Coordinates of C-alpha atoms and ligand atoms in Angstrom, one line a residue:
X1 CA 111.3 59.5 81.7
X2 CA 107.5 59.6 81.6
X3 CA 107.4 64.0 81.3
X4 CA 111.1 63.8 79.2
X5 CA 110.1 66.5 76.8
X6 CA 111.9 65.6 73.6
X7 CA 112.8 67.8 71.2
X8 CA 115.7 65.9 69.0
X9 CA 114.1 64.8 66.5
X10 CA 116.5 66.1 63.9
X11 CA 119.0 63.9 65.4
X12 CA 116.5 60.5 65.8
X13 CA 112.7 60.6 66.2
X14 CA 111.6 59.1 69.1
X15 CA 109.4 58.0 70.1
X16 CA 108.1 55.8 67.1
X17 CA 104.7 54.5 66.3
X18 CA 103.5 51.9 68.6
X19 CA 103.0 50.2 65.2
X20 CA 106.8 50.3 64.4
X21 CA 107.9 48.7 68.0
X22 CA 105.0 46.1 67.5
X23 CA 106.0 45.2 64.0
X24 CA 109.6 44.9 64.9
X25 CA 108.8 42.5 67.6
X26 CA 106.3 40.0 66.1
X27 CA 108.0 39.9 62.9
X28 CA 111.5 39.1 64.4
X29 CA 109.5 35.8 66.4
X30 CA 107.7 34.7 63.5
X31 CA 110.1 35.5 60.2
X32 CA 113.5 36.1 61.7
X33 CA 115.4 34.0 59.3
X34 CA 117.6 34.8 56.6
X35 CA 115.6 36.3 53.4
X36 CA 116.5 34.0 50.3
X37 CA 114.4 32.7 47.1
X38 CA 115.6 29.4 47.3
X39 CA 115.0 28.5 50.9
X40 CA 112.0 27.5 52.9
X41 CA 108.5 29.0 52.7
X42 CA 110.0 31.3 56.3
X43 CA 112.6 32.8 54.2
X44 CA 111.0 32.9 51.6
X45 CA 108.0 35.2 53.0
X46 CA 111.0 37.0 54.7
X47 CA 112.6 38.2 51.5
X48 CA 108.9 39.0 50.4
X49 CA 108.8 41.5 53.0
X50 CA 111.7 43.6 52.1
X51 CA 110.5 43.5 48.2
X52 CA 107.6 44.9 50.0
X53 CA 109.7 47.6 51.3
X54 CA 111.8 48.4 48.6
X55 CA 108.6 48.8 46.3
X56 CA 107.2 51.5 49.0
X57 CA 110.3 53.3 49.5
X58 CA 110.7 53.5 45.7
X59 CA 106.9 54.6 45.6
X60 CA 107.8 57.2 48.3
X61 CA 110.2 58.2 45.7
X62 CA 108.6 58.5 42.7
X63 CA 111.2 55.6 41.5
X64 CA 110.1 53.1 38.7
X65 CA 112.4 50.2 39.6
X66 CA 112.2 48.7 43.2
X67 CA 115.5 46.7 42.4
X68 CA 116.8 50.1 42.4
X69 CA 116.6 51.0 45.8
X70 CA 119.3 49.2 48.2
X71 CA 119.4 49.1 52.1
X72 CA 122.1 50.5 54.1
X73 CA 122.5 50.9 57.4
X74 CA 121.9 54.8 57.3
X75 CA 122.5 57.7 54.9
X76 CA 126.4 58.2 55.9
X77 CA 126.9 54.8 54.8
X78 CA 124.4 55.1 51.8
X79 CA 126.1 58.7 50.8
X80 CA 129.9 57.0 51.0
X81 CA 128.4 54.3 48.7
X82 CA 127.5 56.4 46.2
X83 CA 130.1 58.9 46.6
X84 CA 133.2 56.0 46.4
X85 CA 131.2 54.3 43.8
X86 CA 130.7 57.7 41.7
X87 CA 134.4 59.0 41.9
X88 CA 137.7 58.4 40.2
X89 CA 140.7 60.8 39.8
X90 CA 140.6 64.7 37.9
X91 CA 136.9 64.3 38.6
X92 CA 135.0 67.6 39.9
X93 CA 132.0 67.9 42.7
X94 CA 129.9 70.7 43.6
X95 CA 128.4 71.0 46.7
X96 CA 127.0 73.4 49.4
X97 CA 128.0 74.8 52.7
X98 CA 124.6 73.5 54.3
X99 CA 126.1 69.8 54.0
X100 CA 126.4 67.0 56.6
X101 CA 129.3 65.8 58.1
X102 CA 128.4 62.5 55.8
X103 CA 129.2 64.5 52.6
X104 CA 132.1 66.5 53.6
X105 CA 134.1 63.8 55.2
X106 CA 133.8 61.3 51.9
X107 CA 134.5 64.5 49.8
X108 CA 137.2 65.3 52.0
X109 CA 139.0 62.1 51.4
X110 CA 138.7 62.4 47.5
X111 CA 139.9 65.7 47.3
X112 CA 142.6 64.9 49.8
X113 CA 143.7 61.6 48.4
X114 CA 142.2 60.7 44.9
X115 CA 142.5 63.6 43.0
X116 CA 139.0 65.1 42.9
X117 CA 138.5 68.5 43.5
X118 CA 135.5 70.5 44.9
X119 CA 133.7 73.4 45.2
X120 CA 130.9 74.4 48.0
X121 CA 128.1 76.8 47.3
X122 CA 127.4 79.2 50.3
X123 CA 123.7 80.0 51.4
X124 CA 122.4 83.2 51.3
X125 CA 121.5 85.0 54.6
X126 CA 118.4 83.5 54.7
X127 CA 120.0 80.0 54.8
X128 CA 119.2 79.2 51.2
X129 CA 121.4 77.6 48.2
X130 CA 120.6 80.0 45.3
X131 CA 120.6 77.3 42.1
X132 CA 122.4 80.3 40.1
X133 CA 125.7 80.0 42.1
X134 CA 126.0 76.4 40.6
X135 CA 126.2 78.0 37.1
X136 CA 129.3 79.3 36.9
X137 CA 131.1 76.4 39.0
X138 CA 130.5 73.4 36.4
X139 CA 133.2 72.6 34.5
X140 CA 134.2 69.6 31.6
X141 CA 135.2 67.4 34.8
X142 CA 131.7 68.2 36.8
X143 CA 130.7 64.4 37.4
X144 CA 128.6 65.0 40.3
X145 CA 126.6 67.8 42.5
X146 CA 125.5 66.5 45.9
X147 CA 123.1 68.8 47.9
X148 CA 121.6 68.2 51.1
X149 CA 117.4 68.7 50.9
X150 CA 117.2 70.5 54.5
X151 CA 119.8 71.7 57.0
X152 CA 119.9 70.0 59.7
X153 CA 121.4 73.3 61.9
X154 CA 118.8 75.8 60.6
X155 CA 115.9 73.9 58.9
X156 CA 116.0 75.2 55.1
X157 CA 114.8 73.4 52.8
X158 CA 117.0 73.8 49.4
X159 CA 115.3 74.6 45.7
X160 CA 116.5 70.8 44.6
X161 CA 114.2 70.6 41.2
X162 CA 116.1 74.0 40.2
X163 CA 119.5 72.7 40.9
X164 CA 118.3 69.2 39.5
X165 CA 117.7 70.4 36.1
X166 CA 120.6 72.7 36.0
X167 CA 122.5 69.2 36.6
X168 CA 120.4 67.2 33.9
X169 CA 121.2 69.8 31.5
X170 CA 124.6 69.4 31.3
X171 CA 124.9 65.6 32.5
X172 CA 125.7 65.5 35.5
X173 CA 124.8 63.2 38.0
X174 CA 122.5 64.8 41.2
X175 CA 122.5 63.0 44.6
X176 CA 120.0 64.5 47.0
X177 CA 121.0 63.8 50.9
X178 CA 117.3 63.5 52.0
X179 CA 117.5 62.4 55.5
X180 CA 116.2 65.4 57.2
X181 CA 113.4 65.4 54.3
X182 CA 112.3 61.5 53.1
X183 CA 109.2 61.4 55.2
X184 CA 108.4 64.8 56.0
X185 CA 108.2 66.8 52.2
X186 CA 107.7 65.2 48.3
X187 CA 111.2 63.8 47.6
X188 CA 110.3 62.7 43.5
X189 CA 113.3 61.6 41.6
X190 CA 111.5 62.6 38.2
X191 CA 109.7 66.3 39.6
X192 CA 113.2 67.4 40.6
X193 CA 115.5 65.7 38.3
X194 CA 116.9 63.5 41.2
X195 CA 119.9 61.0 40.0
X196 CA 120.4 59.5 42.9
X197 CA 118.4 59.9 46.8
X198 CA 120.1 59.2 49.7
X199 CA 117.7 58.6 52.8
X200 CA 117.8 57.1 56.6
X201 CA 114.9 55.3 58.8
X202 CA 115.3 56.5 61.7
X203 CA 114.7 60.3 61.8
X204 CA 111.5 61.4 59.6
X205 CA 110.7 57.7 57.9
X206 CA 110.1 57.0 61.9
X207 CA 112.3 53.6 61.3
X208 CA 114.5 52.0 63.9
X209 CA 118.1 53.1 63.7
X210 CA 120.8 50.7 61.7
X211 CA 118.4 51.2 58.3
X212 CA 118.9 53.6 55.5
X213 CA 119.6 53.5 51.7
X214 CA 119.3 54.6 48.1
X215 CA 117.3 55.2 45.4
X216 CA 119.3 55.2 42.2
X217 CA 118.0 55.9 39.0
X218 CA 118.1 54.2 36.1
X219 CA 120.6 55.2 33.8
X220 CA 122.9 56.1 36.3
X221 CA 125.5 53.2 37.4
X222 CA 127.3 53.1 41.1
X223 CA 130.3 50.9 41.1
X224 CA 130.3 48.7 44.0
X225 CA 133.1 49.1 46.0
X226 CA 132.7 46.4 48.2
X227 CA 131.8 42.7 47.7
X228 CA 130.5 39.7 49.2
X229 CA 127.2 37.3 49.5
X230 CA 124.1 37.9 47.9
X231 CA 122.7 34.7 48.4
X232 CA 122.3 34.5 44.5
X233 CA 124.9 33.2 42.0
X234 CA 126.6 31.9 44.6
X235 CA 129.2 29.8 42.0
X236 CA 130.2 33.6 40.5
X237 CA 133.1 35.1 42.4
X238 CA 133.1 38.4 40.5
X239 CA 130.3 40.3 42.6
X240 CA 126.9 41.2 40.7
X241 CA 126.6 43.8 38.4
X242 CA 122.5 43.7 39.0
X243 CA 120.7 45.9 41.7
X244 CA 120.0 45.7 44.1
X245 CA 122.8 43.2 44.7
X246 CA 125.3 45.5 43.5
X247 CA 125.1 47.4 46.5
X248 CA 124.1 45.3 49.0
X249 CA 126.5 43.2 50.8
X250 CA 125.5 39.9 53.6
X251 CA 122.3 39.3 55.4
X252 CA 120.1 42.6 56.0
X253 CA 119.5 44.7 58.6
X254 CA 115.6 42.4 58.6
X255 CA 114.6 44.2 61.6
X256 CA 115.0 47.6 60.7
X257 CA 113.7 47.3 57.5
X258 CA 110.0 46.0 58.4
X259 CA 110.6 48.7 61.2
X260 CA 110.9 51.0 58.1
X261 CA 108.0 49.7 56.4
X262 CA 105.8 50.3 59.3
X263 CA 107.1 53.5 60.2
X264 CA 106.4 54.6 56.7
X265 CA 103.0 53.0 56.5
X266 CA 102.4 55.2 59.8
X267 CA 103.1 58.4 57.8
X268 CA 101.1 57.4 55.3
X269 CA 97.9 56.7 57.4
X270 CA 97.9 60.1 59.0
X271 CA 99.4 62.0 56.0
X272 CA 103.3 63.3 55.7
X273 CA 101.3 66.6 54.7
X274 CA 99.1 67.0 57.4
X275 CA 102.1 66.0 59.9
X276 CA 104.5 68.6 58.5
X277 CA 102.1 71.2 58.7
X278 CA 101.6 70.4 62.7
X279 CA 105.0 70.2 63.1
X280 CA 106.0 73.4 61.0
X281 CA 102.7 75.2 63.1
X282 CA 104.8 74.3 66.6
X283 CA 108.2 75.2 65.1
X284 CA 106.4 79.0 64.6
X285 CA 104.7 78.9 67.9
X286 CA 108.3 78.2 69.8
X287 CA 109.6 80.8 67.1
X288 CA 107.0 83.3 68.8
X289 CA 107.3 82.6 71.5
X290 CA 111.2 83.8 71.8
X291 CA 111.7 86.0 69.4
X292 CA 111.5 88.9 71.3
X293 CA 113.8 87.9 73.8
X294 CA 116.4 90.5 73.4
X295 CA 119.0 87.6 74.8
X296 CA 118.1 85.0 72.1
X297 CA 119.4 84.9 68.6
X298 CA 117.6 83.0 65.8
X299 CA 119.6 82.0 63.0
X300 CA 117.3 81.7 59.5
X301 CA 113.8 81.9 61.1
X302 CA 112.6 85.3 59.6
X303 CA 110.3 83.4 57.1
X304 CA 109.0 79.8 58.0
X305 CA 108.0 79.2 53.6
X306 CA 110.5 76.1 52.7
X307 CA 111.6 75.5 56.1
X308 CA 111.3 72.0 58.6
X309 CA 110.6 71.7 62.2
X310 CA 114.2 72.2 62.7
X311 CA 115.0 75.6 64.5
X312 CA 118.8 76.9 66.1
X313 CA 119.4 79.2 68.6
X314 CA 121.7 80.8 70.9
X315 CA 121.4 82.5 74.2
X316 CA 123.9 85.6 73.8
X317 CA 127.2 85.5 75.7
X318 CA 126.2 82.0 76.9
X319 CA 127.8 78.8 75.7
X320 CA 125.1 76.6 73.6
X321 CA 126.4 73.5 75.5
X322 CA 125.4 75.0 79.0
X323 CA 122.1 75.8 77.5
X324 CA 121.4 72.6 76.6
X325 CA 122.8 70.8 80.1
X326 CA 120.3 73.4 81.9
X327 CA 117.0 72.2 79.5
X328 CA 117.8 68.8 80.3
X329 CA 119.0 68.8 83.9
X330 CA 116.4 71.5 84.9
X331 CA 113.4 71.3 82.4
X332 CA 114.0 67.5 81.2
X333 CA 114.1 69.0 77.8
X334 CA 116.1 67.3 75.3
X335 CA 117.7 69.1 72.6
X336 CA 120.8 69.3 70.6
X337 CA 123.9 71.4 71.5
X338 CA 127.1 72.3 69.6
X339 CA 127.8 72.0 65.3
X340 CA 125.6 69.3 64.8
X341 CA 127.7 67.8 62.4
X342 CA 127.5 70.4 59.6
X343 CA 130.9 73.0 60.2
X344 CA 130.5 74.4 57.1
X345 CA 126.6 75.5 58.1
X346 CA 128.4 77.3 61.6
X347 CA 131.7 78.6 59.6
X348 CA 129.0 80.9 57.6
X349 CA 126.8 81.3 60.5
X350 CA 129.5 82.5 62.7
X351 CA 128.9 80.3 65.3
X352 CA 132.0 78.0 65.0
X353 CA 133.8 80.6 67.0
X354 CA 130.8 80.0 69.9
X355 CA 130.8 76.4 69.8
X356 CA 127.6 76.2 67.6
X357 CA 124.1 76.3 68.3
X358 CA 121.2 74.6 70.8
X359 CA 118.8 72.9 68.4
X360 CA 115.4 72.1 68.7
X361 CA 114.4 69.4 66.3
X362 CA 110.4 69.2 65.9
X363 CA 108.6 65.9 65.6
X364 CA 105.2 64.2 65.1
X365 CA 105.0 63.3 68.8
X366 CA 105.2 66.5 69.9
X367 CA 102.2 68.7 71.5
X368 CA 101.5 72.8 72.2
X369 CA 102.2 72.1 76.0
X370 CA 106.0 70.7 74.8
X371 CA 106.3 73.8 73.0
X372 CA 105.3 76.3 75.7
X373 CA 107.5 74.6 78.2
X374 CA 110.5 75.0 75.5
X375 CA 109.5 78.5 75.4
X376 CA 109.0 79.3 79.0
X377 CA 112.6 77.1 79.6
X378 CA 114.6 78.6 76.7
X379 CA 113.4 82.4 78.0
X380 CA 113.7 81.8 81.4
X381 CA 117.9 80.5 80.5
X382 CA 118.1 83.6 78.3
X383 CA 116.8 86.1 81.5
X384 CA 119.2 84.1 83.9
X385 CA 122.2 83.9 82.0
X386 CA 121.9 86.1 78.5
X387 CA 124.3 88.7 78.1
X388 CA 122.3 92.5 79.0
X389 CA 121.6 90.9 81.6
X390 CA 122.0 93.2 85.1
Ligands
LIG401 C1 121.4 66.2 56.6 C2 121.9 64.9 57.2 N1 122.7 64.1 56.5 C3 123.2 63.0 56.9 C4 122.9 62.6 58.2 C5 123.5 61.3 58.7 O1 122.4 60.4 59.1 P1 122.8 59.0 59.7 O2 123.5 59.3 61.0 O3 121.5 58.3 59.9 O4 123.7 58.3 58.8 C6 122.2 63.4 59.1 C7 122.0 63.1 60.5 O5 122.0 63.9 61.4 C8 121.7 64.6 58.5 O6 120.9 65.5 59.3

């Protein structure tokens, strides 16, 4: 376990900050009660602590309200709140081909079942959305325009404050699926005309799993679509209109949000920007480094500008998923294999007829001597087992 290089980190980070594990821990012996304003000086402190962590999540933000910013228990619940809470019948979405799996399935269901139709943006051969294909798709009905920040297949980070003020131009509401982003690059609700972010803790925020949310903006209004204790206004059976109770249902996940808070105070002590940069300086060394494999493909590395440690590859005439059993079993490298949940993303790419991708996901934990082994591994595979081969 000790020499397990690890290189999913666009799947969960890991490892975390010492700081996250130890805060988890000593915080669950001493405050692990319920959080609530009318209880004892324990839960009371409790419930201080995740007003703590709302306020620096919305701060990460660029929010104004903390109230505004619910937890969830990661961004595919958080996205299907907003989504269900956004939609009714004859509404229109616009959305893109680098989505998640956490988009296209809720959008799936309304188009299928509730009436609502969508349209998907394709990326450009450099794995980009261009904010000018949007222009011609809104219609009367256009209620809401959903764009993931960065792919998680091919790392490419998407021109949000363009398509953001495209959207506030004609009112329409803009949710931002930042969970490959929140923690790594400036995700500002006002800077890029964001309605609504959708985040997770445990990839980039350097959380514990079980934790995500929202930040929704003022002005813009979520329906809840699910009810239940709030441990306020208890004597009111019609659930709360107010945030953040109108989106948060029963106890909280306590454990992974002071995880969250320490993961994010972690980033903040050694700088997201300085940490991106490492990580983006590693993604370009392993890019390098097999580039000129004539048995490796690359898909959307040419350029590294707007991109995240997040890099796909293929070794030709080889399935992806053999690559990735021989990294781990042979090189106790882990990585990701197959369409990573984005089968739009490998429809354009091409590589839904190969079974997707291998997928190294860069993280803050991870050193030169990781990347050269990837590199000497991922070459070695492609010699061994790459098509051209004699
Ligand atoms: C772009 C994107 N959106 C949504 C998700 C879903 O995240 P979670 O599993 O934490 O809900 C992921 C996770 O891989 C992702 O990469």
């Amino acid at each position: 376990m000790d020499d397990l290089i690890y290189l999913d980190n666009g799947a969960t980070s890991f490892p975390k900050p010492d700081e996250v594990y130890e805060m988890m821990d000593s915080f669950h012996r001493s405050n692990g009660v319920s959080p609530g304003r009318s209880g004892c000086d324990l839960s009371i402190e409790t419930g201080n602590v995740i007003e703590q962590t709302r306020a620096t999540m919305t701060e990460l933000f660029n929010g104004d309200d903390p109230n505004r910013l619910i937890f969830s228990l990661n961004s595919t619940e958080a996205l299907n709140i907003a989504i269900n809470g956004l939609l009714t019948a004859g509404d229109h979405v616009i959305s893109t081909n680098v989505e998640h799996n956490a988009v296209l399935r809720p959008l799936h269901h309304h188009e299928k079942y509730n009436g609502v139709e969508v349209d998907y943006v394709p990326f450009d051969d450099n794995g980009f959305i261009n904010p000018e294909d949007f222009i011609p798709l809104f219609k009367p009905t256009t209620r809401l325009v959903i764009v993931n920040h960065a792919s998680n297949v091919i790392g490419t980070v998407q021109p949000i404050a363009e398509i953001g003020k495209l959207c506030q131009e004609r009112g329409v509401i803009f949710l931002v699926d930042a969970s490959q982003t929140a923690g790594k690059i400036p995700v500002d609700i006002k800077e890029q005309y964001i309605d609504i972010v959708a985040f997770t803790g445990h990839k980039s925020l350097l959380g514990p799993t079980g934790i995500g949310g929202l930040y929704v903006r003022e002005g813009v209004d979520i329906r809840h679509t699910r009810a239940g204790g709030t441990g306020v206004k208890s004597a009111q059976l019609h659930h709360l209109e107010e945030y953040p109770y109108r989106l948060e249902y029963g106890t909280p996940n306590l454990v992974g949000i002071v995880g969250l808070l320490a993961g994010v105070r972690w980033l903040k002590c050694q700088g997201m920007e300085t940490i991106h940069h490492r990580e983006m300086e590693l993604t370009q060394r392993f890019v390098n480094g097999v580039r000129n494999n004539k048995n490796i493909v690359l898909y959307c590395q040419d350029n590294p500008t707007d991109h995240i440690g997040v890099v796909s590859f293929n070794v030709k005439g080889f399935e992806a998923t053999n690559v990735g059993t021989i990294l781990d079993g042979d090189y106790n490298i882990a990585c990701r294999t197959g369409l990573q949940c984005a089968p739009f993303v490998h429809q354009q790419l091409g590589t839904d007829k190969i079974h997707g991708t291998a997928r190294l996901g860069i993280g803050p934990f991870n050193t030169e001597a990781h990347i050269d082994a990837a590199i000497i591994a991922v070459n070695e595979i492609a010699e061994t087992y790459g098509v051209g081969v004699s």
